[in-house]
Amino acid sequence: MAERRRMSYSVHREVLDEEAMDEMGQKSVSKTSLREKVKKTVRCSGPRMKSCLLGTVPIMSWLPRYPIKENALGDLISGISVGIMQLPQGMAYALLASVPPVFGLYSSFYPVLIYFIFGTSKHISLGTYAVMSVMIGGVTERLAPDSDFMTWDNVTNTSIIDTVARDEERVRVAAAVTFISGLFQILLGLVQFGFVVTYLSEPLVRGYTTGAAIHVIVSQLKYTFGISPERHSGPLSLIYTVLEICYLLPETNIGTLVASIITTLGLIAAKEFNAFLGKRIPIPIPVELVAIIIATVISWQFDLQQKYGVDVVGVIPSGLQPPVFPDASIFGQVIGDGFALAVVGYGIAISLGRIFALKYGYKVDSNQELIALGLSNSIGGIFQCFSVSCSMSRTMVQESTGGKTQVAGALSAVVILFITLWIGSLFEDLPKSVLAAIIYVNLHSMMKQFLDIPALWKSNRVDMLVWVATFILTLLLNPDIGLAAAIGFSLLTVIFRTQLPKYSMLGRVPETDIYKPLDEYHQVRQVPGILIFRSSATLYFANAEMYQDALNSKSGFDITKLLSAKKKLEAKKKRHEKKEAKRVKKELKQNGVDVNREPNMEEQNHVSVIEVDPERDPSLPRAIVLDLGPVNFLDTVAVKTLRSIRKDYGEIGVEVVLAGCQSSVVDNLQTAGFFNDKVTKSCLFTTVHDAVLYCQSAITQSQSLENEEIAATHF
């Protein structure tokens, strides 16, 4: 790379404070009123209505211009591949949601079609997702536990679970919480709340999904071992579940365990083989579909359910469910879970959507994505679906097999429709342990996220702390409460960082107007008689006191002691003058002089006076410049702090000026009453260099006056 050419420049201008800058730049004082803003917002016109319609229903803008020759073949191959992949994943993730497997197929059909119409991402694959499914499962098992559906079997004289009634109730609960989560997403999208995803940082999301993956794995152990542990809810439920599974291990069904182990090992080997052939074949081998076909055939041929007690999927009804509005009586019990699902589902989808949008050069509308996901979930809830989001594995398949638009997603929904209507019942003998094995293998990418810890340790330890804390909170408090706690912890780290910024004293780079920290640059020199102080964070109530303390510490002298000494000297002066006045008054009274009249010059000379700080301490600076460049807002506490700093240092003869204030900071100072008849915008300067030049000029004038006074005294 060629060496960068160094250029020099020279600027000649007057020193500018904020008043001079406002006058020179003709600062606008007019502000748009609330009435005008509302009027502009609700104003309707033809172009605006068209833009609003195309923005709300994006398919109307891109589908009429769909390039069939360029995209049709790739979308067709991609849609079929993803549709085949949706079959085993939908059935497996339905087990996580604790609903019958067929409802996983419904959740892979209706929401995908809705997103095809309203979504703005061209590449993400919407549908069932492990983290969302396990969160749904927590709700369904909490509100419809097995214990509520126990019946007495007169034949065996034992209690059995009415699985039909239990599954019906769990489907009602899943549909209700899905509907509520969709309404939350629609509402957030309508109020332009898409920025909420900014509170879900990448370390938080990855730590959260890793913790949720552990919940997913633990929830599937009962299918792997063929045991029936009790359902635990609330904090530490994961630990209780693991302990109970360990206690029930002697009751393991060997046939179920063998089927799960063989499937897991076979899938791992097949996926590695798929990766090896990735560059040689246009589409990956659907190993999961092959696995469930082989497992179903073996289970049917050898009657694993009757002979070995292997738990199978069971009845899979053909056709689609009629729409049913969710049970409103459940809404109050699931409103918190619905909000958590809304935030998590949106955060995962928009994060992945932005990755592919950046890669292929298009824009994803964050607010429209909220509305699209909300419609997918709310309408899906009416058709007995459970909450959906974007799957990384399916999205990678959709993109790698040539998918370029959401037409691929619509075609995958058509594949699921075909399976649901005609061939879904063929998988009734599929062992649930095989679906659990599919889930384990699909979670391998999330398990690789543990490698984030050493990487973050090297790059940013605060982010590593957020990752680890989120993971632990998700494990201990469950995905719903854990998410809220993780967001709270993440925000606390931001507050701590603003509370503990880096405070620096600045010096000037020789022969430039650039100012850098003295402790970071060897050639930077302090400006004589002037201290330049800067904080790396904004200034507000949480760090205002520390800002003042840091300034006192960095300045090299104790302002509190100086002020205290000055006040003591002033008090001593007043006491002495009062004492002398009494003495003179007493003497005059003894001499018969009227003490009520004004004393003459001779009498005044009898009263001694104590001089307060007659000579200036040469160790004190002449001026302090507060560099507020990094500050983007000030609250009332911060303004009071700055006012206090100016007052305190002014009392000991040190002038304090502000530099580099942004417009918002100037407005904050104005509205908080910082300016008055004595303090004007002339103490605010556009740059640090302007402030330094002003202070140097003031110091020169002050020294000239002092020299004149000294000369006059000697004369």
Coordinates of N, CA, C and O in Angstrom, one line a residue, residues 125-192:
S125 N -35.0 -18.3 6.9 CA -36.0 -19.4 6.9 C -36.8 -19.4 8.2 O -36.3 -19.7 9.2
L126 N -38.1 -18.9 8.1 CA -38.9 -18.9 9.2 C -39.5 -20.2 9.5 O -39.7 -21.0 8.6
G127 N -39.8 -20.5 10.8 CA -40.4 -21.8 11.2 C -40.1 -22.1 12.6 O -39.8 -21.2 13.4
T128 N -40.2 -23.4 12.9 CA -39.9 -23.8 14.3 C -38.5 -23.6 14.7 O -37.6 -23.7 13.8
Y129 N -38.2 -23.2 15.9 CA -36.9 -22.9 16.4 C -36.7 -23.5 17.8 O -37.6 -23.4 18.6
A130 N -35.6 -24.1 18.1 CA -35.4 -24.8 19.3 C -35.6 -24.0 20.6 O -36.4 -24.4 21.5
V131 N -35.0 -22.8 20.6 CA -35.1 -21.9 21.8 C -36.6 -21.5 22.0 O -37.1 -21.6 23.2
M132 N -37.3 -21.1 21.0 CA -38.7 -20.7 21.1 C -39.5 -21.9 21.6 O -40.4 -21.8 22.4
S133 N -39.2 -23.1 21.0 CA -40.0 -24.3 21.3 C -39.9 -24.7 22.8 O -40.9 -25.0 23.5
V134 N -38.7 -24.6 23.3 CA -38.5 -24.9 24.7 C -39.1 -23.9 25.7 O -39.6 -24.3 26.7
M135 N -39.2 -22.6 25.2 CA -39.9 -21.6 26.0 C -41.4 -21.9 26.0 O -42.1 -21.8 27.1
I136 N -41.9 -22.3 24.9 CA -43.3 -22.7 24.8 C -43.6 -23.9 25.7 O -44.6 -24.0 26.4
G137 N -42.7 -24.9 25.6 CA -42.8 -26.1 26.4 C -42.9 -25.8 27.9 O -43.6 -26.4 28.7
G138 N -42.1 -24.8 28.3 CA -42.1 -24.4 29.7 C -43.5 -23.9 30.1 O -44.0 -24.1 31.2
V139 N -44.1 -23.1 29.2 CA -45.5 -22.6 29.5 C -46.5 -23.7 29.5 O -47.4 -23.8 30.4
T140 N -46.5 -24.5 28.5 CA -47.5 -25.6 28.4 C -47.5 -26.6 29.5 O -48.5 -27.0 30.1
E141 N -46.3 -26.9 29.9 CA -46.2 -27.9 31.0 C -46.5 -27.2 32.4 O -46.8 -27.9 33.3
R142 N -46.3 -25.9 32.5 CA -46.6 -25.2 33.7 C -48.1 -25.1 33.9 O -48.7 -25.3 35.0
L143 N -48.8 -24.8 32.8 CA -50.3 -24.6 32.9 C -51.1 -25.8 32.7 O -52.3 -25.9 33.0
A144 N -50.5 -26.8 32.1 CA -51.2 -28.1 31.8 C -50.3 -29.3 32.2 O -49.9 -30.1 31.4
P145 N -50.0 -29.4 33.5 CA -49.1 -30.5 33.9 C -49.7 -31.8 33.9 O -51.0 -32.0 33.9
D146 N -48.9 -32.9 33.8 CA -49.5 -34.2 33.8 C -50.4 -34.5 35.0 O -51.3 -35.3 34.9
S147 N -50.0 -34.0 36.1 CA -50.8 -34.3 37.3 C -52.3 -33.8 37.2 O -53.1 -34.4 38.0
D148 N -52.6 -32.9 36.3 CA -54.0 -32.5 36.2 C -54.8 -33.4 35.3 O -56.0 -33.2 35.2
F149 N -54.2 -34.4 34.8 CA -54.9 -35.3 33.8 C -54.7 -36.8 34.2 O -54.7 -37.7 33.4
M150 N -54.5 -37.0 35.5 CA -54.4 -38.4 36.0 C -55.8 -39.0 36.1 O -56.7 -38.4 36.7
T151 N -55.9 -40.2 35.6 CA -57.2 -41.0 35.8 C -56.9 -42.4 36.3 O -55.7 -42.9 36.2
W152 N -57.9 -43.0 36.9 CA -57.7 -44.3 37.5 C -58.1 -45.4 36.5 O -59.1 -45.4 35.9
D153 N -57.1 -46.3 36.3 CA -57.4 -47.5 35.4 C -57.8 -48.7 36.2 O -57.0 -49.2 37.0
N154 N -59.1 -49.1 36.0 CA -59.6 -50.2 36.8 C -59.0 -51.5 36.4 O -59.1 -52.5 37.2
V155 N -58.5 -51.6 35.2 CA -57.9 -52.8 34.7 C -56.6 -53.1 35.5 O -56.3 -54.2 36.0
T156 N -55.7 -52.1 35.5 CA -54.4 -52.3 36.1 C -54.3 -51.8 37.5 O -53.3 -51.9 38.2
N157 N -55.4 -51.1 38.0 CA -55.4 -50.5 39.3 C -54.3 -49.5 39.5 O -53.6 -49.5 40.6
T158 N -54.0 -48.7 38.5 CA -53.0 -47.7 38.6 C -53.5 -46.4 38.0 O -54.5 -46.4 37.2
S159 N -52.8 -45.3 38.3 CA -53.2 -44.0 37.7 C -52.4 -43.9 36.4 O -51.2 -44.1 36.3
I160 N -53.2 -43.4 35.4 CA -52.6 -43.2 34.1 C -52.9 -41.8 33.6 O -53.8 -41.1 34.2
I161 N -52.2 -41.3 32.7 CA -52.4 -40.0 32.2 C -53.3 -40.0 31.0 O -53.1 -40.8 30.0
D162 N -54.3 -39.1 31.0 CA -55.2 -39.0 29.8 C -54.5 -38.1 28.8 O -54.6 -36.8 28.8
T163 N -53.7 -38.7 28.0 CA -52.8 -37.9 27.1 C -53.6 -37.1 26.0 O -53.2 -36.1 25.6
V164 N -54.8 -37.6 25.7 CA -55.6 -36.9 24.7 C -56.1 -35.6 25.2 O -55.9 -34.5 24.6
A165 N -56.7 -35.6 26.5 CA -57.1 -34.4 27.1 C -56.0 -33.4 27.4 O -56.0 -32.2 27.2
R166 N -54.8 -34.0 27.9 CA -53.7 -33.2 28.2 C -53.1 -32.5 26.9 O -52.8 -31.3 27.0
D167 N -53.0 -33.2 25.8 CA -52.5 -32.6 24.6 C -53.4 -31.5 24.1 O -52.9 -30.5 23.6
E168 N -54.7 -31.7 24.2 CA -55.6 -30.7 23.7 C -55.5 -29.4 24.5 O -55.5 -28.3 24.0
E169 N -55.3 -29.6 25.9 CA -55.1 -28.4 26.7 C -53.8 -27.7 26.4 O -53.7 -26.5 26.4
R170 N -52.8 -28.5 26.2 CA -51.5 -27.9 25.9 C -51.5 -27.2 24.6 O -50.8 -26.1 24.4
V171 N -52.2 -27.7 23.6 CA -52.3 -27.0 22.3 C -53.0 -25.7 22.5 O -52.6 -24.6 21.9
R172 N -54.1 -25.6 23.3 CA -54.8 -24.4 23.6 C -53.8 -23.4 24.3 O -53.8 -22.2 23.9
V173 N -53.0 -23.8 25.2 CA -52.1 -22.9 25.9 C -51.0 -22.4 24.9 O -50.7 -21.2 24.9
A174 N -50.5 -23.3 24.1 CA -49.5 -22.9 23.1 C -50.0 -21.9 22.1 O -49.4 -20.9 21.8
A175 N -51.2 -22.1 21.7 CA -51.9 -21.2 20.7 C -52.1 -19.8 21.4 O -51.9 -18.8 20.8
A176 N -52.5 -19.8 22.7 CA -52.8 -18.6 23.3 C -51.5 -17.7 23.5 O -51.5 -16.5 23.2
V177 N -50.5 -18.4 24.0 CA -49.2 -17.6 24.2 C -48.6 -17.2 22.9 O -48.0 -16.1 22.8
T178 N -48.8 -18.0 21.9 CA -48.3 -17.6 20.5 C -49.1 -16.4 20.0 O -48.5 -15.4 19.5
F179 N -50.4 -16.4 20.2 CA -51.2 -15.3 19.8 C -50.8 -14.0 20.5 O -50.7 -12.9 19.9
I180 N -50.6 -14.1 21.8 CA -50.2 -12.9 22.6 C -48.8 -12.4 22.2 O -48.6 -11.2 22.0
S181 N -47.9 -13.3 21.9 CA -46.6 -12.9 21.5 C -46.6 -12.1 20.1 O -45.9 -11.1 19.9
G182 N -47.5 -12.6 19.3 CA -47.7 -12.0 18.0 C -48.3 -10.6 18.1 O -47.9 -9.6 17.4
L183 N -49.3 -10.4 19.0 CA -49.8 -9.1 19.3 C -48.8 -8.1 19.8 O -48.8 -7.0 19.4
F184 N -47.9 -8.6 20.7 CA -46.9 -7.8 21.2 C -46.0 -7.3 20.1 O -45.6 -6.1 20.0
Q185 N -45.6 -8.2 19.2 CA -44.7 -7.8 18.1 C -45.4 -6.8 17.1 O -44.7 -5.9 16.7
I186 N -46.7 -7.0 16.9 CA -47.4 -6.1 16.0 C -47.4 -4.7 16.6 O -47.2 -3.7 16.0
L187 N -47.8 -4.7 17.9 CA -47.8 -3.4 18.7 C -46.5 -2.7 18.7 O -46.4 -1.5 18.4
L188 N -45.4 -3.4 18.9 CA -44.1 -2.8 19.0 C -43.7 -2.3 17.6 O -43.1 -1.3 17.4
G189 N -44.1 -3.0 16.5 CA -43.8 -2.6 15.2 C -44.6 -1.3 14.8 O -44.0 -0.4 14.2
L190 N -45.8 -1.2 15.2 CA -46.7 -0.1 14.9 C -46.1 1.2 15.6 O -46.3 2.3 15.0
V191 N -45.6 1.1 16.8 CA -45.1 2.2 17.5 C -43.6 2.5 17.2 O -42.9 3.2 17.9
Q192 N -43.1 1.8 16.1 CA -41.7 2.0 15.6 C -40.7 1.6 16.7 O -39.8 2.4 17.0

